[in-house]
Amino acid sequence: MSSLDITTVRTAVQAITQTYNKRPADLMQMLWRVQEQYSYIPNIAIETLAGELNLTYAHVAGVAGFYSFFHNSPRGQYDILFSDNIIEHWQGKPELMNYLLKKLGVELNRPRADGRVTVGNTSCIGMSDQGPAILVNGHALTRLSLSRIDEMANLIEQQIPLTDWPREWFTIATNIQQTGLLLGHPFVSGESLKTALAQGPDVSLTQIGQAGLRGCGGAGFKTEVKWKLCRNTPSDQRFVICNADEGEPGTFKDRVLLQKYADIVFEGMTLCAYIIGAKRGFLYLRGEYRFLLPELQATLAKRRQANLLGPNILGNPNLEFDIEIHLGAGAYICGAETALIESLEGKRGTACRKAPPYPVTQGYLNQPTVVNNVETFALAARIITYGADRFAELGTTQSKGTKLLSISGDCDKPGIYEFPFGVTVREVLAACGAREVQAVQNAGPAGICVSPAEFDRKLCFEDLNTTGSFMIFNQQRDLLEMARNFAQFFVHETCGFCTPCRVGTGLVQGLIEKIAQGNGSPAELEELTELSHLIKTTSHCGLGLTATNFVQDTLKKFPFIYQKHFKLNTSGLTPTFNLEASLEAARRLTQRNDSEAHLG
């Protein structure tokens, strides 16, 4: 941008690097600071960061270009991003966004000429229980309506600072509908730590095992085994990482835990540090939850003041631990622990590390590292407080305790529900007031599309595993629209590391769009089947492994959603190619629109 003074920018960026002691691993946090100052990351900033951190220009530019929340050109004074979840599509998001674009006289993803505003899309921002929702300069606004769009547009035109907008617009409901062992009891800071210190790390770890706690992020690895492997790996330093990169569309349970129960999450992290012998921990917070930062930092400060973080925790000279918050920048792949660690080290968030070795032996900075989900750490603290038996008496043989579900879509009471493992899909639907249900998308687009014939299946590791997302679609919904939205999501979120996922997700999207536009045939369904299998079996990481689950499930359980879009012409053939439409690009290039430039 010509108005930027190169010397001023360089000086400002140098000061930012000094704040972080020029640690290359903190590159992403530095990029955030730069963007907060200029609304984008100028080229001179990239050059300066490279020089100050002793990194190559290509490395810094590669990191800045990888994450969707980092920009290489100026954004508007008001940067508005609409959540593009399928639930919010059906809540009216497309109409509201088009209305705002027209109201403000701005094009999608292009700053208005006066630099006042930018409007764009982003992946699900964890608000589908109270959508349609947007981010304005990183702050979440929910329950949008035409009247609120009108009010917002007026404030933008008057250049009213965001701090002077109505405070109630920024109120994010927790919508806790049903509680249990985790959510239904008060928590006193330090209570589980005091118990752990009194009984020792070995007994505490044994309790975690006896309770049967497993990771709540989806894989379900036994928590006791993970912590023990990390503790037993010889090293001078170990790390604890809380994975709060809750990017699976339709999921918002971790957002609620961080909103209302952050103290118990941080206590669980500290408990883990005590057991494995770690002194440093990180909360990896997804960029969409940036608005939670002030409260989370305040909670950490209170814990330090209470001697629950820092040196000599609770007077124990052998317990020293502190937590830093690392802000992500819009990359679904960073929900995978190896990609998260790459990101935490100031790199592109690709799942390029191939296990073994696993993070418990070579994780952050190649040191033993425990990576667990927000919910897992919170449950660990509860187990130490209440004892293993109280937790283990709930659930099933292989799935102990309770599970949080983020329920959204076509139901009377969307929100957070805590159920014992073993609850059936039918029981969940009854609890949230869902009727005439056509399908449930369990565990987000990467999960399982559940048909009515499966509603008696149980949510547990031995039957229907779940990450906590539970999207409900009634009989009036066109599930092909769901498939289109999911296909677009994976095209946007593939990290690009391996060809099957990078190219294959685009091909899947193209085939689904072809069918939706009425140009498909049974041949496209065969191609979708073959392509889905190819992506699933040859991709490098878990993203590619699950990126076509929704295709395989809908083809098997709901084939009619594709077939009803097939069209037969008068010859009895199914058109699979629109020649007239394909000539549009040529017409634009030659600036012709006369009759001879069209067919027939």
C-alpha positions as a printed NumPy array, in Angstrom:
array([[  0.   ,   0.   ,   0.   ],
       [  1.609,   3.247,  -1.144],
       [  0.584,   5.194,   1.985],
       [  2.693,   2.957,   4.231],
       [  6.06 ,   4.337,   5.253],
       [  8.591,   1.53 ,   4.883],
       [ 10.81 ,   2.74 ,   7.704],
       [  7.855,   3.075,  10.088],
       [  6.585,  -0.419,   9.271],
       [ 10.024,  -1.934,   9.649],
       [ 10.5  ,  -0.267,  13.047],
       [  7.081,  -1.425,  14.234],
       [  7.716,  -5.019,  13.157],
       [ 11.13 ,  -5.033,  14.812],
       [  9.463,  -3.962,  18.058],
       [  6.964,  -6.808,  17.724],
       [  9.746,  -9.365,  17.306],
       [ 11.446,  -8.   ,  20.444],
       [  8.204,  -8.571,  22.379],
       [  8.495, -12.264,  21.533],
       [ 12.278, -12.39 ,  22.091],
       [ 12.641, -13.149,  18.372],
       [ 11.45 , -16.738,  18.826],
       [ 10.687, -18.213,  15.391],
       [  8.079, -20.489,  16.985],
       [  6.017, -17.371,  17.758],
       [  5.886, -16.277,  14.123],
       [  2.091, -16.675,  13.898],
       [  1.53 , -14.483,  16.934],
       [  3.76 , -11.843,  15.39 ],
       [  1.808, -12.024,  12.137],
       [ -1.374, -11.442,  14.124],
       [  0.149,  -8.354,  15.718],
       [  1.181,  -6.996,  12.329],
       [ -2.251,  -7.581,  10.826],
       [ -4.021,  -5.995,  13.79 ],
       [ -1.997,  -2.865,  13.102],
       [ -2.36 ,  -2.651,   9.311],
       [ -5.438,  -4.851,   8.539],
       [ -3.144,  -7.027,   6.409],
       [  0.477,  -8.214,   6.296],
       [  2.522,  -5.903,   4.051],
       [  5.412,  -7.313,   2.072],
       [  7.897,  -5.156,   3.97 ],
       [  6.635,  -6.751,   7.195],
       [  7.348, -10.212,   5.791],
       [ 10.854,  -9.131,   4.769],
       [ 11.504,  -7.634,   8.203],
       [ 10.209, -10.687,  10.063],
       [ 12.406, -12.945,   7.953],
       [ 15.47 , -10.86 ,   8.723],
       [ 14.804, -10.456,  12.44 ],
       [ 13.958, -14.13 ,  13.004],
       [ 16.693, -15.488,  10.736],
       [ 14.107, -17.208,   8.55 ],
       [ 13.816, -17.233,   4.79 ],
       [ 11.381, -14.892,   3.081],
       [  9.719, -17.945,   1.54 ],
       [  9.099, -19.457,   4.976],
       [  7.444, -16.356,   6.401],
       [  5.438, -15.709,   3.232],
       [  4.401, -19.364,   3.17 ],
       [  3.079, -19.215,   6.708],
       [  1.274, -15.919,   6.081],
       [ -0.293, -17.339,   2.926],
       [ -1.392, -20.636,   4.453],
       [ -3.915, -19.406,   7.011],
       [ -7.212, -18.003,   5.773],
       [ -7.365, -15.244,   8.402],
       [ -4.081, -13.691,   7.253],
       [ -4.371, -11.257,   4.328],
       [ -1.844,  -9.945,   1.802],
       [ -3.874,  -6.867,   0.847],
       [ -5.793,  -4.29 ,   2.903],
       [ -9.154,  -5.215,   4.366],
       [-11.954,  -2.834,   5.207],
       [-12.176,  -0.821,   8.404],
       [-15.025,  -3.207,   9.224],
       [-14.056,  -6.731,   8.172],
       [-17.19 ,  -8.896,   8.145],
       [-17.108, -12.677,   7.717],
       [-20.295, -14.744,   7.45 ],
       [-20.236, -18.242,   8.925],
       [-20.774, -20.63 ,   6.009],
       [-22.094, -23.661,   7.878],
       [-24.965, -25.559,   6.195],
       [-27.096, -25.034,   9.337],
       [-26.734, -21.284,   8.928],
       [-27.456, -21.545,   5.214],
       [-30.85 , -22.93 ,   6.171],
       [-31.206, -20.239,   8.834],
       [-31.11 , -17.615,   6.071],
       [-27.411, -16.756,   5.777],
       [-27.266, -16.409,   1.93 ],
       [-30.192, -13.979,   1.838],
       [-28.822, -11.915,   4.717],
       [-25.347, -11.716,   3.186],
       [-26.685, -10.657,  -0.217],
       [-28.876,  -8.06 ,   1.468],
       [-25.866,  -6.617,   3.329],
       [-23.726,  -6.573,   0.173],
       [-26.431,  -4.614,  -1.629],
       [-27.057,  -2.345,   1.35 ],
       [-23.386,  -1.404,   1.629],
       [-22.687,  -1.369,  -2.102],
       [-19.762,  -3.748,  -1.787],
       [-18.628,  -6.855,  -3.693],
       [-17.883, -10.13 ,  -1.963],
       [-14.269, -10.308,  -0.66 ],
       [-13.357,  -6.91 ,  -2.151],
       [-12.904,  -3.826,   0.045],
       [-15.217,  -0.994,  -0.877],
       [-13.526,   1.832,  -2.774],
       [-13.462,   4.04 ,   0.324],
       [-11.843,   1.268,   2.386],
       [-14.747,   1.275,   4.798],
       [-15.868,  -2.348,   4.713],
       [-15.136,  -5.852,   3.474],
       [-17.643,  -8.726,   3.423],
       [-16.656, -12.359,   2.943],
       [-17.29 , -15.967,   3.957],
       [-15.52 , -18.167,   6.437],
       [-15.97 , -21.739,   7.616],
       [-18.213, -22.488,  10.607],
       [-17.414, -20.186,  13.535],
       [-18.957, -22.414,  16.218],
       [-22.281, -20.575,  16.533],
       [-24.713, -22.823,  14.691],
       [-26.948, -23.059,  17.773],
       [-27.583, -19.309,  17.5  ],
       [-27.04 , -18.432,  13.862],
       [-26.885, -16.913,  11.393],
       [-23.645, -15.52 ,  12.812],
       [-20.795, -13.337,  11.654],
       [-17.404, -12.124,  12.782],
       [-16.805,  -8.369,  12.675],
       [-13.128,  -7.634,  13.193],
       [-12.915, -10.929,  15.055],
       [-15.922, -10.301,  17.31 ],
       [-18.885, -12.664,  17.017],
       [-22.445, -11.45 ,  16.429],
       [-25.262, -13.989,  16.453],
       [-28.961, -14.334,  15.564],
       [-28.74 , -11.993,  12.589],
       [-31.923, -10.639,  11.055],
       [-32.782,  -8.147,   8.332],
       [-33.48 ,  -5.464,  10.929],
       [-30.125,  -6.   ,  12.595],
       [-28.408,  -5.911,   9.207],
       [-30.057,  -2.527,   8.617],
       [-28.847,  -1.213,  11.977],
       [-25.354,  -2.588,  11.413],
       [-25.092,  -1.02 ,   7.959],
       [-26.074,   2.355,   9.382],
       [-23.399,   2.125,  12.075],
       [-20.812,   1.231,   9.449],
       [-21.768,   4.161,   7.222],
       [-21.503,   6.488,  10.227],
       [-18.108,   4.94 ,  11.113],
       [-19.245,   4.195,  14.648],
       [-16.441,   2.284,  16.433],
       [-17.175,  -1.337,  17.233],
       [-16.799,  -0.519,  20.935],
       [-19.866,   1.735,  20.646],
       [-22.113,  -0.825,  18.954],
       [-24.918,  -2.25 ,  21.143],
       [-23.296,  -4.545,  23.703],
       [-26.13 ,  -7.063,  23.538],
       [-25.181,  -7.806,  19.926],
       [-21.959,  -9.386,  21.172],
       [-23.588, -11.572,  23.819],
       [-22.804, -15.209,  23.049],
       [-25.213, -17.62 ,  24.723],
       [-23.901, -20.872,  26.169],
       [-27.25 , -22.614,  25.578],
       [-26.51 , -25.378,  28.086],
       [-29.613, -27.537,  27.915],
       [-28.638, -30.642,  29.893],
       [-25.869, -31.133,  32.428],
       [-24.136, -34.06 ,  34.075],
       [-20.908, -34.888,  35.895],
       [-18.842, -32.279,  34.036],
       [-21.213, -29.324,  33.687],
       [-23.652, -29.868,  36.531],
       [-21.449, -29.212,  39.562],
       [-19.642, -26.104,  40.846],
       [-15.861, -26.05 ,  40.626],
       [-13.462, -24.609,  43.173],
       [-10.122, -23.511,  41.725],
       [ -7.286, -25.711,  42.916],
       [ -9.419, -28.501,  44.404],
       [ -8.242, -31.248,  42.05 ],
       [ -4.633, -30.054,  42.247],
       [ -4.69 , -30.21 ,  46.047],
       [ -6.029, -33.745,  45.877],
       [ -3.393, -34.751,  43.325],
       [ -0.553, -33.242,  45.367],
       [ -1.774, -35.033,  48.466],
       [ -1.936, -38.456,  46.803],
       [  0.997, -38.072,  44.406],
       [  1.35 , -38.278,  40.604],
       [  1.332, -42.083,  40.393],
       [ -1.95 , -42.499,  42.248],
       [ -3.473, -39.642,  40.248],
       [ -2.486, -41.23 ,  36.97 ],
       [ -3.878, -44.561,  38.122],
       [ -7.188, -42.855,  38.905],
       [ -7.346, -41.474,  35.365],
       [ -6.881, -45.028,  34.091],
       [ -9.399, -46.586,  36.466],
       [-11.982, -44.012,  35.406],
       [-11.566, -45.159,  31.807],
       [-11.062, -41.626,  30.458],
       [-10.417, -41.512,  26.715],
       [ -9.622, -38.576,  24.468],
       [-12.7  , -36.553,  23.538],
       [-11.421, -35.227,  20.213],
       [-12.521, -38.275,  18.211],
       [ -9.71 , -40.833,  18.257],
       [-10.546, -41.947,  21.805],
       [ -6.999, -42.876,  22.834],
       [ -6.731, -43.857,  26.495],
       [ -5.66 , -40.795,  28.46 ],
       [ -3.709, -42.724,  31.098],
       [ -1.64 , -44.474,  28.419],
       [ -0.867, -41.233,  26.596],
       [  0.23 , -39.426,  29.745],
       [  2.297, -42.391,  30.932],
       [  4.104, -42.719,  27.584],
       [  5.001, -39.04 ,  27.673],
       [  6.154, -39.182,  31.299],
       [  8.32 , -42.232,  30.685],
       [ 10.124, -40.772,  27.664],
       [ 13.551, -39.521,  28.797],
       [ 13.836, -35.76 ,  28.283],
       [ 14.837, -32.534,  30.023],
       [ 11.527, -30.895,  29.12 ],
       [  7.976, -31.913,  28.327],
       [  4.958, -29.949,  27.121],
       [  1.194, -29.949,  27.584],
       [ -0.999, -28.743,  24.704],
       [ -4.738, -28.185,  24.876],
       [ -6.268, -28.509,  21.422],
       [ -8.957, -25.814,  21.243],
       [ -8.961, -25.679,  17.446],
       [-12.6  , -26.726,  17.315],
       [-13.031, -26.509,  13.538],
       [-15.489, -29.304,  12.77 ],
       [-18.643, -27.594,  11.44 ],
       [-21.543, -27.867,  13.841],
       [-19.288, -28.205,  16.904],
       [-19.263, -25.631,  19.709],
       [-18.884, -27.574,  22.974],
       [-15.271, -26.467,  23.485],
       [-16.292, -22.844,  22.911],
       [-18.827, -23.202,  25.736],
       [-16.262, -24.862,  28.013],
       [-13.838, -22.004,  27.404],
       [-16.591, -19.427,  27.892],
       [-17.891, -20.767,  31.193],
       [-15.516, -23.458,  32.462],
       [-12.048, -22.246,  31.45 ],
       [-10.791, -22.546,  35.024],
       [-11.373, -26.294,  35.147],
       [ -9.768, -26.728,  31.704],
       [ -6.615, -24.932,  32.883],
       [ -6.671, -26.999,  36.075],
       [ -6.775, -30.174,  34.009],
       [ -3.771, -28.984,  32.014],
       [ -1.888, -28.23 ,  35.246],
       [ -2.819, -31.64 ,  36.621],
       [ -1.372, -33.236,  33.49 ],
       [  1.801, -31.177,  33.865],
       [  2.189, -32.392,  37.442],
       [  1.799, -36.029,  36.421],
       [  4.132, -35.96 ,  33.401],
       [  6.647, -33.403,  34.678],
       [  6.004, -30.503,  32.279],
       [  6.713, -26.843,  32.995],
       [  5.166, -25.234,  29.952],
       [  1.759, -25.548,  28.366],
       [ -0.169, -24.064,  25.46 ],
       [ -3.818, -23.505,  24.725],
       [ -4.102, -23.567,  20.933],
       [ -7.168, -21.367,  20.397],
       [ -8.83 , -21.347,  16.983],
       [ -8.779, -17.952,  15.283],
       [-12.573, -17.87 ,  15.138],
       [-12.596, -17.732,  18.96 ],
       [-10.263, -14.746,  19.194],
       [-12.999, -12.833,  21.012],
       [-12.498, -15.199,  23.987],
       [ -8.894, -14.065,  24.499],
       [ -9.449, -11.296,  27.089],
       [-11.479, -13.502,  29.435],
       [ -9.113, -16.442,  29.022],
       [ -6.108, -14.259,  29.788],
       [ -7.942, -12.885,  32.833],
       [ -8.603, -16.439,  34.069],
       [ -4.922, -17.309,  33.689],
       [ -3.963, -14.148,  35.597],
       [ -6.303, -15.108,  38.47 ],
       [ -4.77 , -18.562,  38.63 ],
       [ -1.277, -17.045,  38.815],
       [ -2.391, -14.731,  41.615],
       [ -3.845, -17.725,  43.448],
       [ -0.537, -19.603,  43.129],
       [ -2.151, -22.149,  40.774],
       [  0.232, -21.307,  37.937],
       [  3.881, -20.258,  37.928],
       [  6.66 , -21.424,  40.27 ],
       [  6.021, -23.326,  43.517],
       [  2.374, -24.033,  42.758],
       [  0.435, -24.382,  46.033],
       [  3.75 , -24.193,  47.856],
       [  5.212, -27.26 ,  46.157],
       [  8.81 , -26.496,  45.084],
       [  8.683, -29.349,  42.553],
       [  5.63 , -28.04 ,  40.698],
       [  6.258, -25.223,  38.247],
       [  3.965, -24.726,  35.261],
       [  2.513, -21.942,  33.183],
       [  0.219, -21.673,  30.162],
       [  0.437, -19.527,  27.046],
       [ -2.391, -18.973,  24.588],
       [ -1.441, -19.498,  20.954],
       [ -3.95 , -18.061,  18.519],
       [ -4.646, -19.983,  15.335],
       [ -5.588, -18.232,  12.119],
       [ -8.269, -20.209,  10.334],
       [ -7.096, -23.689,   9.328],
       [ -9.292, -26.731,   9.962],
       [ -6.318, -29.062,   9.486],
       [ -4.781, -27.726,  12.708],
       [ -7.337, -29.748,  14.624],
       [ -5.05 , -32.7  ,  13.798],
       [ -2.389, -32.858,  16.496],
       [  0.617, -33.076,  14.192],
       [ -0.563, -30.119,  12.107],
       [ -1.308, -28.231,  15.321],
       [  2.244, -28.799,  16.532],
       [  3.647, -27.581,  13.214],
       [  1.529, -24.448,  13.57 ],
       [  2.58 , -23.977,  17.178],
       [  6.19 , -24.02 ,  16.004],
       [  5.522, -21.124,  13.623],
       [  5.09 , -23.165,  10.454],
       [  2.39 , -23.957,   7.934],
       [ -0.195, -26.175,   9.601],
       [  0.281, -29.27 ,   7.5  ],
       [  0.065, -32.814,   8.82 ],
       [  3.412, -33.621,   7.242],
       [  4.786, -35.549,  10.213],
       [  4.305, -39.252,   9.748],
       [  3.92 , -41.341,  12.9  ],
       [  5.788, -42.954,  14.488],
       [  7.317, -41.174,  16.282],
       [  4.224, -39.89 ,  18.041],
       [  3.958, -36.554,  19.857],
       [  4.214, -38.296,  23.254],
       [  7.856, -39.039,  22.41 ],
       [  8.664, -36.339,  19.825],
       [  6.143, -33.536,  19.745],
       [  6.581, -29.786,  20.2  ],
       [ 10.213, -28.866,  19.473],
       [ 10.789, -32.628,  19.17 ],
       [ 10.198, -33.068,  22.902],
       [  7.665, -35.376,  24.624],
       [  4.274, -33.708,  24.396],
       [  0.728, -34.468,  25.521],
       [ -1.956, -33.114,  23.191],
       [ -5.508, -33.444,  24.464],
       [ -8.875, -31.901,  23.743],
       [-10.48 , -29.171,  25.893],
       [-13.141, -31.574,  27.162],
       [-10.561, -34.22 ,  28.075],
       [ -8.604, -31.901,  30.379],
       [-11.804, -30.706,  32.063],
       [-12.921, -34.292,  32.708],
       [ -9.499, -35.232,  34.08 ],
       [ -9.83 , -32.533,  36.736],
       [-13.329, -33.775,  37.647],
       [-12.085, -37.358,  37.992],
       [ -9.376, -36.386,  40.478],
       [-11.922, -34.393,  42.498],
       [-14.729, -36.967,  42.547],
       [-12.786, -40.196,  42.186],
       [-12.592, -42.781,  39.419],
       [-15.635, -44.811,  40.474],
       [-18.094, -41.948,  40.117],
       [-16.969, -41.437,  36.53 ],
       [-16.637, -45.114,  35.579],
       [-20.13 , -46.028,  36.778],
       [-21.512, -43.991,  33.874],
       [-21.387, -45.046,  30.236],
       [-20.666, -48.406,  28.605],
       [-18.008, -51.086,  28.879],
       [-15.52 , -49.333,  26.603],
       [-16.83 , -45.768,  26.894],
       [-16.921, -44.481,  30.443],
       [-18.363, -41.238,  31.746],
       [-20.248, -38.576,  29.845],
       [-19.997, -36.857,  26.471],
       [-20.859, -33.297,  25.468],
       [-22.924, -32.889,  22.313],
       [-23.239, -29.686,  20.276],
       [-26.763, -29.98 ,  18.874],
       [-28.004, -27.705,  16.103],
       [-30.357, -27.693,  13.149],
       [-34.011, -28.693,  13.026],
       [-34.905, -29.054,  16.707],
       [-36.713, -27.035,  19.357],
       [-33.802, -26.702,  21.783],
       [-30.376, -26.441,  20.138],
       [-27.381, -26.152,  22.422],
       [-25.093, -28.187,  24.669],
       [-26.213, -31.523,  26.103],
       [-24.254, -33.768,  28.447],
       [-25.232, -37.432,  28.116],
       [-23.711, -40.608,  29.549],
       [-22.028, -42.636,  26.835],
       [-24.428, -45.246,  25.475],
       [-27.33 , -42.886,  24.829],
       [-29.102, -43.67 ,  21.557],
       [-29.543, -41.261,  18.675],
       [-33.309, -41.547,  19.18 ],
       [-33.013, -40.51 ,  22.837],
       [-30.898, -37.495,  21.892],
       [-33.445, -36.42 ,  19.271],
       [-36.262, -36.689,  21.795],
       [-34.338, -34.631,  24.356],
       [-33.746, -31.718,  21.972],
       [-37.237, -31.746,  20.486],
       [-36.478, -32.952,  16.958],
       [-39.334, -34.232,  14.796],
       [-39.709, -35.675,  11.287],
       [-35.964, -36.19 ,  11.148],
       [-34.565, -37.208,   7.781],
       [-30.914, -37.479,   8.832],
       [-28.382, -36.619,  11.524],
       [-24.845, -35.639,  10.619],
       [-22.8  , -36.954,  13.524],
       [-19.276, -35.629,  14.186],
       [-19.404, -32.98 ,  11.463],
       [-18.774, -33.36 ,   7.706],
       [-15.931, -35.782,   8.467],
       [-18.249, -38.   ,  10.492],
       [-21.223, -40.229,   9.761],
       [-24.552, -39.352,   8.162],
       [-27.084, -41.286,  10.215],
       [-30.371, -42.438,   8.668],
       [-33.621, -43.12 ,  10.587],
       [-32.919, -46.852,  10.371],
       [-29.888, -46.236,  12.61 ],
       [-31.536, -44.08 ,  15.281],
       [-31.284, -46.867,  17.864],
       [-27.506, -46.941,  17.585],
       [-25.594, -45.88 ,  20.699],
       [-23.167, -42.981,  20.94 ],
       [-20.016, -44.664,  22.209],
       [-16.634, -45.79 ,  20.936],
       [-17.825, -49.351,  20.316],
       [-20.788, -48.285,  18.154],
       [-21.304, -44.736,  16.866],
       [-18.263, -42.64 ,  17.738],
       [-18.719, -38.891,  17.949],
       [-16.575, -35.781,  18.308],
       [-19.556, -33.883,  19.712],
       [-21.199, -32.355,  16.632],
       [-24.833, -33.374,  16.065],
       [-26.539, -31.623,  13.125],
       [-30.208, -32.45 ,  12.57 ],
       [-32.025, -32.236,   9.217],
       [-35.77 , -32.679,   8.88 ],
       [-37.718, -34.135,   5.968],
       [-38.014, -30.76 ,   4.223],
       [-34.26 , -30.364,   3.722],
       [-32.554, -31.2  ,   0.435],
       [-29.556, -33.218,   1.561],
       [-27.795, -32.506,  -1.719],
       [-27.4  , -28.947,  -0.434],
       [-25.712, -30.415,   2.618],
       [-23.375, -32.423,   0.372],
       [-22.561, -29.316,  -1.696],
       [-21.71 , -27.354,   1.439],
       [-19.518, -30.145,   2.823],
       [-17.706, -30.57 ,  -0.496],
       [-16.933, -26.859,  -0.617],
       [-15.729, -26.997,   2.991],
       [-13.148, -29.693,   2.272],
       [-11.91 , -27.94 ,  -0.872],
       [-11.319, -24.842,   1.229],
       [ -9.75 , -26.67 ,   4.173],
       [ -7.431, -29.202,   2.528],
       [ -3.884, -28.272,   3.517],
       [ -2.586, -29.113,   0.034],
       [  0.225, -31.361,   1.267],
       [ -0.809, -34.477,  -0.659],
       [ -2.234, -34.782,  -4.17 ],
       [ -5.156, -37.164,  -3.487],
       [ -6.738, -34.751,  -1.016],
       [ -5.703, -31.489,  -2.717],
       [ -6.925, -32.508,  -6.173],
       [ -9.514, -35.109,  -5.22 ],
       [-11.642, -32.834,  -3.032],
       [-11.937, -30.405,  -5.945],
       [-13.002, -33.183,  -8.284],
       [-15.625, -34.342,  -5.79 ],
       [-16.997, -30.826,  -5.537],
       [-17.129, -30.547,  -9.34 ],
       [-19.09 , -33.776,  -9.685],
       [-21.577, -32.788,  -6.994],
       [-22.075, -29.365,  -8.589],
       [-22.589, -31.008, -11.973],
       [-25.35 , -33.189, -10.527],
       [-26.95 , -30.263,  -8.664],
       [-27.12 , -28.274, -11.901],
       [-29.008, -31.077, -13.643],
       [-26.142, -32.275, -15.804],
       [-25.406, -35.491, -13.955],
       [-26.058, -39.137, -14.718],
       [-25.495, -42.523, -13.069],
       [-21.959, -42.349, -14.437],
       [-21.221, -39.437, -12.112],
       [-22.366, -41.497,  -9.143],
       [-19.991, -44.275, -10.139],
       [-17.185, -41.756, -10.494],
       [-17.997, -40.255,  -7.083],
       [-17.85 , -43.726,  -5.545],
       [-14.476, -44.53 ,  -7.101],
       [-13.015, -41.107,  -6.347],
       [-14.155, -41.203,  -2.714],
       [-12.468, -44.568,  -2.227],
       [ -9.275, -43.322,  -3.873],
       [ -9.062, -40.227,  -1.656],
       [ -9.818, -42.225,   1.47 ],
       [ -7.181, -44.884,   0.842],
       [ -4.294, -42.805,  -0.534],
       [ -4.362, -39.487,   1.378],
       [ -1.546, -38.679,   3.773],
       [ -3.5  , -37.769,   6.908],
       [ -6.843, -38.06 ,   8.625],
       [ -8.388, -35.139,   6.747],
       [ -8.235, -36.995,   3.458],
       [ -9.236, -40.22 ,   5.18 ],
       [-12.539, -38.669,   6.265],
       [-13.115, -35.971,   3.617],
       [-15.461, -38.143,   1.57 ],
       [-17.337, -39.883,   4.382],
       [-20.373, -37.738,   3.63 ],
       [-20.258, -38.786,  -0.036],
       [-20.062, -42.481,   0.74 ],
       [-22.802, -42.261,   3.371],
       [-25.265, -40.267,   1.26 ],
       [-24.69 , -42.459,  -1.801],
       [-25.409, -45.537,   0.277],
       [-28.258, -44.282,   2.478],
       [-29.79 , -41.398,   0.493],
       [-29.108, -42.079,  -3.212],
       [-32.328, -40.32 ,  -4.209],
       [-30.863, -36.906,  -3.3  ],
       [-28.6  , -37.266,  -6.339],
       [-30.927, -39.213,  -8.62 ],
       [-33.767, -36.7  ,  -8.43 ],
       [-31.549, -34.147, -10.155],
       [-30.996, -36.329, -13.231],
       [-32.815, -34.949, -16.277],
       [-33.803, -36.817, -19.432],
       [-34.09 , -34.803, -22.66 ],
       [-36.462, -35.588, -25.558],
       [-34.031, -38.131, -26.985],
       [-34.157, -40.13 , -23.764],
       [-30.519, -39.286, -22.967],
       [-29.173, -37.659, -19.829],
       [-27.2  , -34.471, -20.579],
       [-23.838, -34.405, -18.813],
       [-22.333, -31.386, -20.532],
       [-23.826, -27.948, -21.177],
       [-22.227, -26.694, -24.389],
       [-24.03 , -23.356, -24.278],
       [-22.785, -22.649, -20.769],
       [-19.253, -23.713, -21.656],
       [-19.092, -20.996, -24.324],
       [-19.641, -18.228, -21.764],
       [-15.931, -17.832, -21.012],
       [-15.174, -17.436, -24.73 ],
       [-17.95 , -14.843, -25.064],
       [-16.465, -12.807, -22.24 ],
       [-12.969, -12.964, -23.713],
       [-14.107, -11.897, -27.174],
       [-16.662,  -9.432, -25.783],
       [-19.334, -10.98 , -27.977],
       [-22.948, -11.546, -27.064],
       [-24.583, -11.551, -30.489],
       [-26.818, -14.347, -31.728],
       [-23.988, -16.094, -33.555],
       [-22.111, -16.394, -30.253],
       [-24.936, -18.553, -28.903],
       [-26.257, -21.971, -29.891],
       [-29.643, -22.253, -31.577]])
